[in-house]
Structure formats: structure tokens, C-alpha cells
Short mmCIF file of C-alpha atoms in Angstrom, two decimals:
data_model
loop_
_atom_site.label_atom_id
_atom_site.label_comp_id
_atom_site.label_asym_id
_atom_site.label_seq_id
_atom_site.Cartn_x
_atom_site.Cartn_y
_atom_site.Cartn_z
CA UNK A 1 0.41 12.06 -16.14
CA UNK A 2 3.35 13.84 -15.03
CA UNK A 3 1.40 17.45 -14.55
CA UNK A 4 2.78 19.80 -12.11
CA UNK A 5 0.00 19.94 -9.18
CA UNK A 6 0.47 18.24 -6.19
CA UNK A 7 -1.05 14.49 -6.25
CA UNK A 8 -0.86 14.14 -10.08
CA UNK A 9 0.27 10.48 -11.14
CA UNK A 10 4.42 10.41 -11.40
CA UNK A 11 6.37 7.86 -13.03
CA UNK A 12 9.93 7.15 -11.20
CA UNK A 13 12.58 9.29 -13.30
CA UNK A 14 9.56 12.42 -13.12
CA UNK A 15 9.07 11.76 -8.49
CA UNK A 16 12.93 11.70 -8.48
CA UNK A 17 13.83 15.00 -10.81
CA UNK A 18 11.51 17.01 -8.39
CA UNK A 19 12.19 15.22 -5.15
CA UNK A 20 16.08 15.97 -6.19
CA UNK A 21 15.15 19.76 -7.61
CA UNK A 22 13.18 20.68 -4.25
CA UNK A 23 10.40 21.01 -6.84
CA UNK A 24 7.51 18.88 -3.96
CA UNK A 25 7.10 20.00 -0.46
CA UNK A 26 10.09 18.59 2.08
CA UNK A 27 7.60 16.07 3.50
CA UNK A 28 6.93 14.96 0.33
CA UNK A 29 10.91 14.47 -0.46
CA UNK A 30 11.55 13.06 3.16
CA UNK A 31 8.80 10.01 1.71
CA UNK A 32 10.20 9.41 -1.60
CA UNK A 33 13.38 9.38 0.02
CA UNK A 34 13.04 7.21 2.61
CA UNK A 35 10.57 4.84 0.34
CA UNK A 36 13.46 4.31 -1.91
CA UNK A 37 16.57 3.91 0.80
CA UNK A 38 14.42 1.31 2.77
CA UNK A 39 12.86 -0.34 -0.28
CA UNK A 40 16.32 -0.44 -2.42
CA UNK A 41 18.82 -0.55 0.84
CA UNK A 42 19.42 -2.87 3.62
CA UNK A 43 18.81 -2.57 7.33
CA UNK A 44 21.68 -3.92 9.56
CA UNK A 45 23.24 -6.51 6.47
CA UNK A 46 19.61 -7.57 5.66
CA UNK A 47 17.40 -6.73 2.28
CA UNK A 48 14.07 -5.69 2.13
CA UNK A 49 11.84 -9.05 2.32
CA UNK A 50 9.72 -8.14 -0.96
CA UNK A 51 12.66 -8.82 -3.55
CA UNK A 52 9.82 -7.98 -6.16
CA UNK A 53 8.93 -4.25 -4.70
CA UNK A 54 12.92 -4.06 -4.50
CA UNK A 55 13.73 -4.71 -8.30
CA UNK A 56 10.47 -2.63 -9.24
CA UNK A 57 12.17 0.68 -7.61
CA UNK A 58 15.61 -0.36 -9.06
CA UNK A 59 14.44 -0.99 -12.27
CA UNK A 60 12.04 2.58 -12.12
CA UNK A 61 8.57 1.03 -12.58
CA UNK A 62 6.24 2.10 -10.22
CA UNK A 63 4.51 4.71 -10.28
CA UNK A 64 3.67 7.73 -7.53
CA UNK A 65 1.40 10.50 -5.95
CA UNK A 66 1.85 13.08 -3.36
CA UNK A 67 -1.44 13.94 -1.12
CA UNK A 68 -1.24 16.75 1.06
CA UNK A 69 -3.42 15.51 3.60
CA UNK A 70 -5.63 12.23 5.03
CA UNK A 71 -8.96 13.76 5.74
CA UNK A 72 -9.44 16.76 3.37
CA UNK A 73 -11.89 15.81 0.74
CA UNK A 74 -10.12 17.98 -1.84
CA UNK A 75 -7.39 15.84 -1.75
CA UNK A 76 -9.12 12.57 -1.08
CA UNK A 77 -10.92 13.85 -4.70
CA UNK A 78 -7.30 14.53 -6.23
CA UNK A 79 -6.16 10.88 -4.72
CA UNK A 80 -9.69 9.22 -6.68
CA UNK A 81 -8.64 10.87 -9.91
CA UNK A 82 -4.62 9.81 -9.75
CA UNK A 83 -6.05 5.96 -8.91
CA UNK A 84 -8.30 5.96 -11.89
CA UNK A 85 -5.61 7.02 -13.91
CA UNK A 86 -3.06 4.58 -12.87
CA UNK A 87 -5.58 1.96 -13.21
CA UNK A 88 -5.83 3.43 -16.91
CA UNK A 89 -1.76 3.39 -17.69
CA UNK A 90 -0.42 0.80 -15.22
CA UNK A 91 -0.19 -1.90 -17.92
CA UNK A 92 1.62 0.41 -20.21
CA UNK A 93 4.67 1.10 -18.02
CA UNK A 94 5.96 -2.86 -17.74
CA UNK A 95 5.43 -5.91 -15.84
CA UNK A 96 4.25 -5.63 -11.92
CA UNK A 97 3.67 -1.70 -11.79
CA UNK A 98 2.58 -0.57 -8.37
CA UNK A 99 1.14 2.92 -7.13
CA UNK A 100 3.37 4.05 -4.22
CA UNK A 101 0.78 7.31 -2.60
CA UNK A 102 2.81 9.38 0.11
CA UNK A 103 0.32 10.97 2.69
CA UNK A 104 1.36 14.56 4.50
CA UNK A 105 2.19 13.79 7.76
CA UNK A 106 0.15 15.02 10.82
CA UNK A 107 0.86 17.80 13.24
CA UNK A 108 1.39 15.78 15.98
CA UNK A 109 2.39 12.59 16.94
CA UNK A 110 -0.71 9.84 16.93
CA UNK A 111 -1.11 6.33 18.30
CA UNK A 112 -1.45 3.22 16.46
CA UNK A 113 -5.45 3.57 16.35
CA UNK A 114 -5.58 6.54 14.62
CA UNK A 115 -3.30 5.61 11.84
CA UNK A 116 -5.63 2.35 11.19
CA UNK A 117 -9.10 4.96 11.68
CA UNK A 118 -6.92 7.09 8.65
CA UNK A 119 -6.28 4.46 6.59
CA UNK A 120 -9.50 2.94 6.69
CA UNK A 121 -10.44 6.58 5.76
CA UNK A 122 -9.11 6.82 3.03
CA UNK A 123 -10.23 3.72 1.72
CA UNK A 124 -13.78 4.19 2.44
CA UNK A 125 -13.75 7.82 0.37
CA UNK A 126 -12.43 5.75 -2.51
CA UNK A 127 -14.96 3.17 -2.18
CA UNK A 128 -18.13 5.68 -1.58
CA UNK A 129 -16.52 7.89 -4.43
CA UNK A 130 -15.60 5.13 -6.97
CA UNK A 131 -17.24 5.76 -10.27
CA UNK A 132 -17.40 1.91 -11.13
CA UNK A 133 -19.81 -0.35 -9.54
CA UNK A 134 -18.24 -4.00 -7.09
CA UNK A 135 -16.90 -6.14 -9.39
CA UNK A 136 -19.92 -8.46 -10.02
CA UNK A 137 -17.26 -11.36 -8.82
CA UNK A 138 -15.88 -10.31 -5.72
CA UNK A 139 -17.35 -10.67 -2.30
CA UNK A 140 -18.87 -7.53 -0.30
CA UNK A 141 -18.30 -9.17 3.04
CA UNK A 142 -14.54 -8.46 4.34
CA UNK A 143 -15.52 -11.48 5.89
CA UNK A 144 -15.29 -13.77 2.98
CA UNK A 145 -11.71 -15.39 2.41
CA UNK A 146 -12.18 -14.32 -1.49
CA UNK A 147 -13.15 -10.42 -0.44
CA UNK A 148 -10.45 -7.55 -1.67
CA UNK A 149 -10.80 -3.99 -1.85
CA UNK A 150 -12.17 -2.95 -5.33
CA UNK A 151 -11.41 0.66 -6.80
CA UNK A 152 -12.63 1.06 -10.25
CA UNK A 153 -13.91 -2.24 -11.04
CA UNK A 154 -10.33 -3.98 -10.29
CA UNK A 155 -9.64 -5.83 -7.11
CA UNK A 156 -6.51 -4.11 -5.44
CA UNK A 157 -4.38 -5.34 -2.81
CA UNK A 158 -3.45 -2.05 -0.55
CA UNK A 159 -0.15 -2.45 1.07
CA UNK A 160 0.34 0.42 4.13
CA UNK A 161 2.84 1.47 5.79
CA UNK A 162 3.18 3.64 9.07
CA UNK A 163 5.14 5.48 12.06
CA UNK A 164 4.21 3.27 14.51
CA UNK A 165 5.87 0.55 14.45
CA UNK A 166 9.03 -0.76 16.34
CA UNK A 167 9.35 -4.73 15.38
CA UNK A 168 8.03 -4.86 12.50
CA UNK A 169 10.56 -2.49 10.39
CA UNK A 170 9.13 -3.78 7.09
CA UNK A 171 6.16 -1.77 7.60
CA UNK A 172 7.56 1.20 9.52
CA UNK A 173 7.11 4.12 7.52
CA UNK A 174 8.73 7.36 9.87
CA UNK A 175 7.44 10.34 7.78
CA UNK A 176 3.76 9.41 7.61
CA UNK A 177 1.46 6.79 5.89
CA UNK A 178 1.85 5.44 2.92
CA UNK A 179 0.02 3.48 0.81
CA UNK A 180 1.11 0.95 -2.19
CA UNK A 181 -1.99 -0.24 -4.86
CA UNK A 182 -1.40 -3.32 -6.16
CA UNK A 183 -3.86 -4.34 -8.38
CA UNK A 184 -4.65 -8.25 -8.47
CA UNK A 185 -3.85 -8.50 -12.14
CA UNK A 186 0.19 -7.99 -11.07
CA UNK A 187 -0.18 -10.93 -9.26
CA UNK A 188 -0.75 -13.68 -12.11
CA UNK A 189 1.87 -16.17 -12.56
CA UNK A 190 2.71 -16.17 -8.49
CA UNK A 191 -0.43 -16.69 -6.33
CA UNK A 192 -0.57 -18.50 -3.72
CA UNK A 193 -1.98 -21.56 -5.58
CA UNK A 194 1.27 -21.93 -8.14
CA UNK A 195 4.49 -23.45 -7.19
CA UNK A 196 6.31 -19.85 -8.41
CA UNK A 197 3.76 -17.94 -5.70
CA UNK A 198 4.78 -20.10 -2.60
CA UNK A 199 8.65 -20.33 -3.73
CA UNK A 200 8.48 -16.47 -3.77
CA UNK A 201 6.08 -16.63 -0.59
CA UNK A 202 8.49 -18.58 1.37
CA UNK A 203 11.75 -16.33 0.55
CA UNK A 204 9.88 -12.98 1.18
CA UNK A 205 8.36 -14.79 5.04
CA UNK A 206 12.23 -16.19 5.86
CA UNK A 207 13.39 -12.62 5.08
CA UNK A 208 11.04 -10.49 7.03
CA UNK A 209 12.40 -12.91 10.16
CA UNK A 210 15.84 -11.88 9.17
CA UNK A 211 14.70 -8.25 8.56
CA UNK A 212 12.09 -7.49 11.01
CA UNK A 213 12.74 -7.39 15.05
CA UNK A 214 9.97 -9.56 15.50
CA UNK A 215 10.55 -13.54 15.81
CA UNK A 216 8.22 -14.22 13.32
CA UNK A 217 6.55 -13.30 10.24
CA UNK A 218 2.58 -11.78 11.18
CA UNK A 219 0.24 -13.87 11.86
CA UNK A 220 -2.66 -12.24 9.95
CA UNK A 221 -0.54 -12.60 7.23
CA UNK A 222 -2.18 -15.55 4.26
CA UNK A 223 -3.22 -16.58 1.20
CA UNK A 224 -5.77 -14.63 -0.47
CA UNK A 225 -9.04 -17.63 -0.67
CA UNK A 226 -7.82 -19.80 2.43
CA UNK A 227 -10.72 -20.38 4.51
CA UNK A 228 -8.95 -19.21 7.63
CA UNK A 229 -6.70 -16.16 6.07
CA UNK A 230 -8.67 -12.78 5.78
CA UNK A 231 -7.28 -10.12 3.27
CA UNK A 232 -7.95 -6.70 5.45
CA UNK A 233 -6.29 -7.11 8.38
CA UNK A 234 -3.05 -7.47 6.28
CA UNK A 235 -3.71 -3.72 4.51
CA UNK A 236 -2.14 -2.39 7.35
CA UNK A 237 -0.84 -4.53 10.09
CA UNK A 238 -1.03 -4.55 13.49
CA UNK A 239 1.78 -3.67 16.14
CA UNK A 240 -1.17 -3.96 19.22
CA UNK A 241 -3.83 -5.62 18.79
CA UNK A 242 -5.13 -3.55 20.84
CA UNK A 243 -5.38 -0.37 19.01
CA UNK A 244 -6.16 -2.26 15.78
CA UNK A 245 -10.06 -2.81 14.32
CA UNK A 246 -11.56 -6.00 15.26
CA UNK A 247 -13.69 -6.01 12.06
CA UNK A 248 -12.90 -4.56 8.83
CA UNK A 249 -14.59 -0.85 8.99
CA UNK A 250 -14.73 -0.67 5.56
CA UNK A 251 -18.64 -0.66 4.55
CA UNK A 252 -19.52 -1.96 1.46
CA UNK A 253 -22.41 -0.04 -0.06
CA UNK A 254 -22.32 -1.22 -3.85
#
């Protein structure tokens, strides 16, 4: 952890010395940057709606990786490598570490649909390149309420964030995508089946309304298991429906 190549695993004080030394390309400063201001700061008197993503950047926990492109297999490889790892130390470095992964921007400006065809992307290289067979436990349909993407024999709960968007700010991302790995296990204690979970549910939903331009809180937003609630289309939400996948294009080959 901590090496000097680009897309190496960094823990918080290592991302900010270089960010602050010019030490990481400038898009990968103008990410961390803005990752931190928007997750840490307030838009227009209002918080950021996950209070538990904001203490984890206050407090230094999670951890990061800078990957110098979407589509080039080198550094889809070099992304594979830093997940493993984190999956390895995660657990060592406190108490609901996540892995925040900044993605070079593109050339040009792109429309909603490609942003969901390069996420998806990047999430099938992971799966076809994974080392570790489906957990034996988890769904392969994306169709199943109890499906979740798997990376290393751990069920992970990919967070994304993108350009695109202009209501909902909690997911608008201006440099480029990034992506935030949660892995399940951070979630024990406050699920959506525990009286902590839906406490913490309801505060983070009644501040997106506060925080976001849109009236509501998304609708393909739910609970993980719920019959009706599917897990994918939450990875990276929609702004038009539109432009976004009607089925999960992630194909399960395990």
C-alpha cells in the first residue's frame, strides 16, 4: 500500500500529501479535491445526506486509487489488483472503511448513456477478471432482490458518481466518474432490517430532499432483499431514464 505508481491503494493522510505536493496528475487532484469539499462541505447551508461517508473523510478512513483511464485494460488490471488489496487491509484501518477509485476523465464531453455503458465496464472487467469464484450464497441473477456485485468472494455495494447530473447533486461528480466499494460487511449493525439501519435510512432520504434539487429522494432507491427494490440500478443512478440500462448489463459468468 502506499507505493508510488499511479492506481496503487492510498490511505487518506498518503492521497492528501500528494494531491497537496502536485505529486498525482491535476485530474487526479481536481477528484480528491472535489470528493472531499462535497463529501466534508455543504451545498447552499445543507450537508452531505450520507453523515456516515461524511465522518469517514473527516475522521481519514477511507481509503483511495487513481486510474488513468475507463477502458484500457492495463489499468482496469492495476484497478483488480488495488480492489484485492483493499479487500485484504480494509478491516485493519477502522470501522466502515470504504474504497473511494477516481477515474481520468474523458476527452470530451459524453451523455448520460455512456457514463452508465463505462461503469458497467468497469464492473464487468472486475467480474470476468476476479480471481475468486460467486460467493456460493449470493444470487447470479441482478434480478433477484438478494443479488449484489461480488469482487473477490465479498459482496460489495458500488456507489458511483458522475458529470451528468443536474438535480441530483448528491451524485454529481464534475471531474469524471467515480466509484466508492463498500463491501457488505461495513454494513452490519445498520441494515435495513434493524431499527439503527432505518433511523440512519430515514435521516440520510430527508437530507438528500434538503440537499438535492430534486423533490424527492430516487425512486430506485431500497432495501437490499425487498421483493420490489433491485440493488443495480442504484450503483449509479439515473438522471433520464432514458439513457439509463433497462436491465442490469452486468453478465454473470461464475
Amino acid at each position: 500500500m502506499n507505493e508510488v505508481e499511479l492506481g496503487a491503494v492510498l490511505d487518506h493522510e498518503t492521497a492528501t500529501e500528494r494531491v497537496e505536493a502536485g505529486a498525482v496528475p491535476e485530474w487526479a487532484q481536481r477528484h480528491f479535491r472535489n470528493f472531499t469539499e462535497s463529501v466534508t462541505g455543504e451545498r447552499d447551508g445543507e450537508p452531505f445526506p450520507c453523515f456516515f461517508g461524511k465522518a469517514s473523510v473527516e475522521e481519514g478512513r477511507p481509503l483511495y486509487a487513481f486510474v488513468d483511464s475507463m477502458t484500457r485494460p492495463d489499468a482496469l488490471f492495476a484497478l483488480r489488483d488495488a480492489l484485492l488489496e483493499f479487500l485484504d487491509v480494509y478491516e485493519d484501518h477502522g470501522d466502515r472503511v470504504s474504497f473511494a477509485v477516481f477515474f481520468a476523465p474523458p476527452e470530451e464531453s459524453l451523455p448520460e448513456a455512456r457514463w452508465h455503458e463505462h461503469f458497467w465496464h468497469v464492473l464487468q472487467f472486475l467480474h470476468v477478471e476476479d480471481p475468486e469464484p460467486w460467493p456460493a450464497d449470493i444470487p447470479t441473477d441482478p434480478d433477484d432482490p438478494y443479488w449484489e456485485f461480488c469482487f473477490g468472494g465479498e459482496p460489495i455495494f458500488p456507489t458511483a458518481r458522475a458529470p451528468f447530473y443536474d438535480t441530483r447533486q448528491s451524485r454529481k461528480f464534475p471531474v469524471g466518474l467515480e466509484v466508492t466499494f463498500q463491501p457488505r460487511t461495513i454494513f452490519e449493525g445498520i441494515t435495513g432490517d434493524t431499527d439503527a439501519g432505518q433511523r440512519a435510512r430515514d435521516r440520510i432520504r430527508s437530507r438528500l430532499e434538503d440537499y438535492d434539487d430534486a423533490a424527492c429522494p430516487h425512486a430506485d432507491l431500497g432495501e437490499w432483499g425487498n421483493d420490489g427494490d433491485r440493488e443495480w440500478p442504484q450503483y449509479l443512478l439515473s438522471e433520464d431514464d432514458e439513457q439509463a440500462p433497462e436491465t442490469c448489463p452486468l453478465k454473470v459468468t461464475a
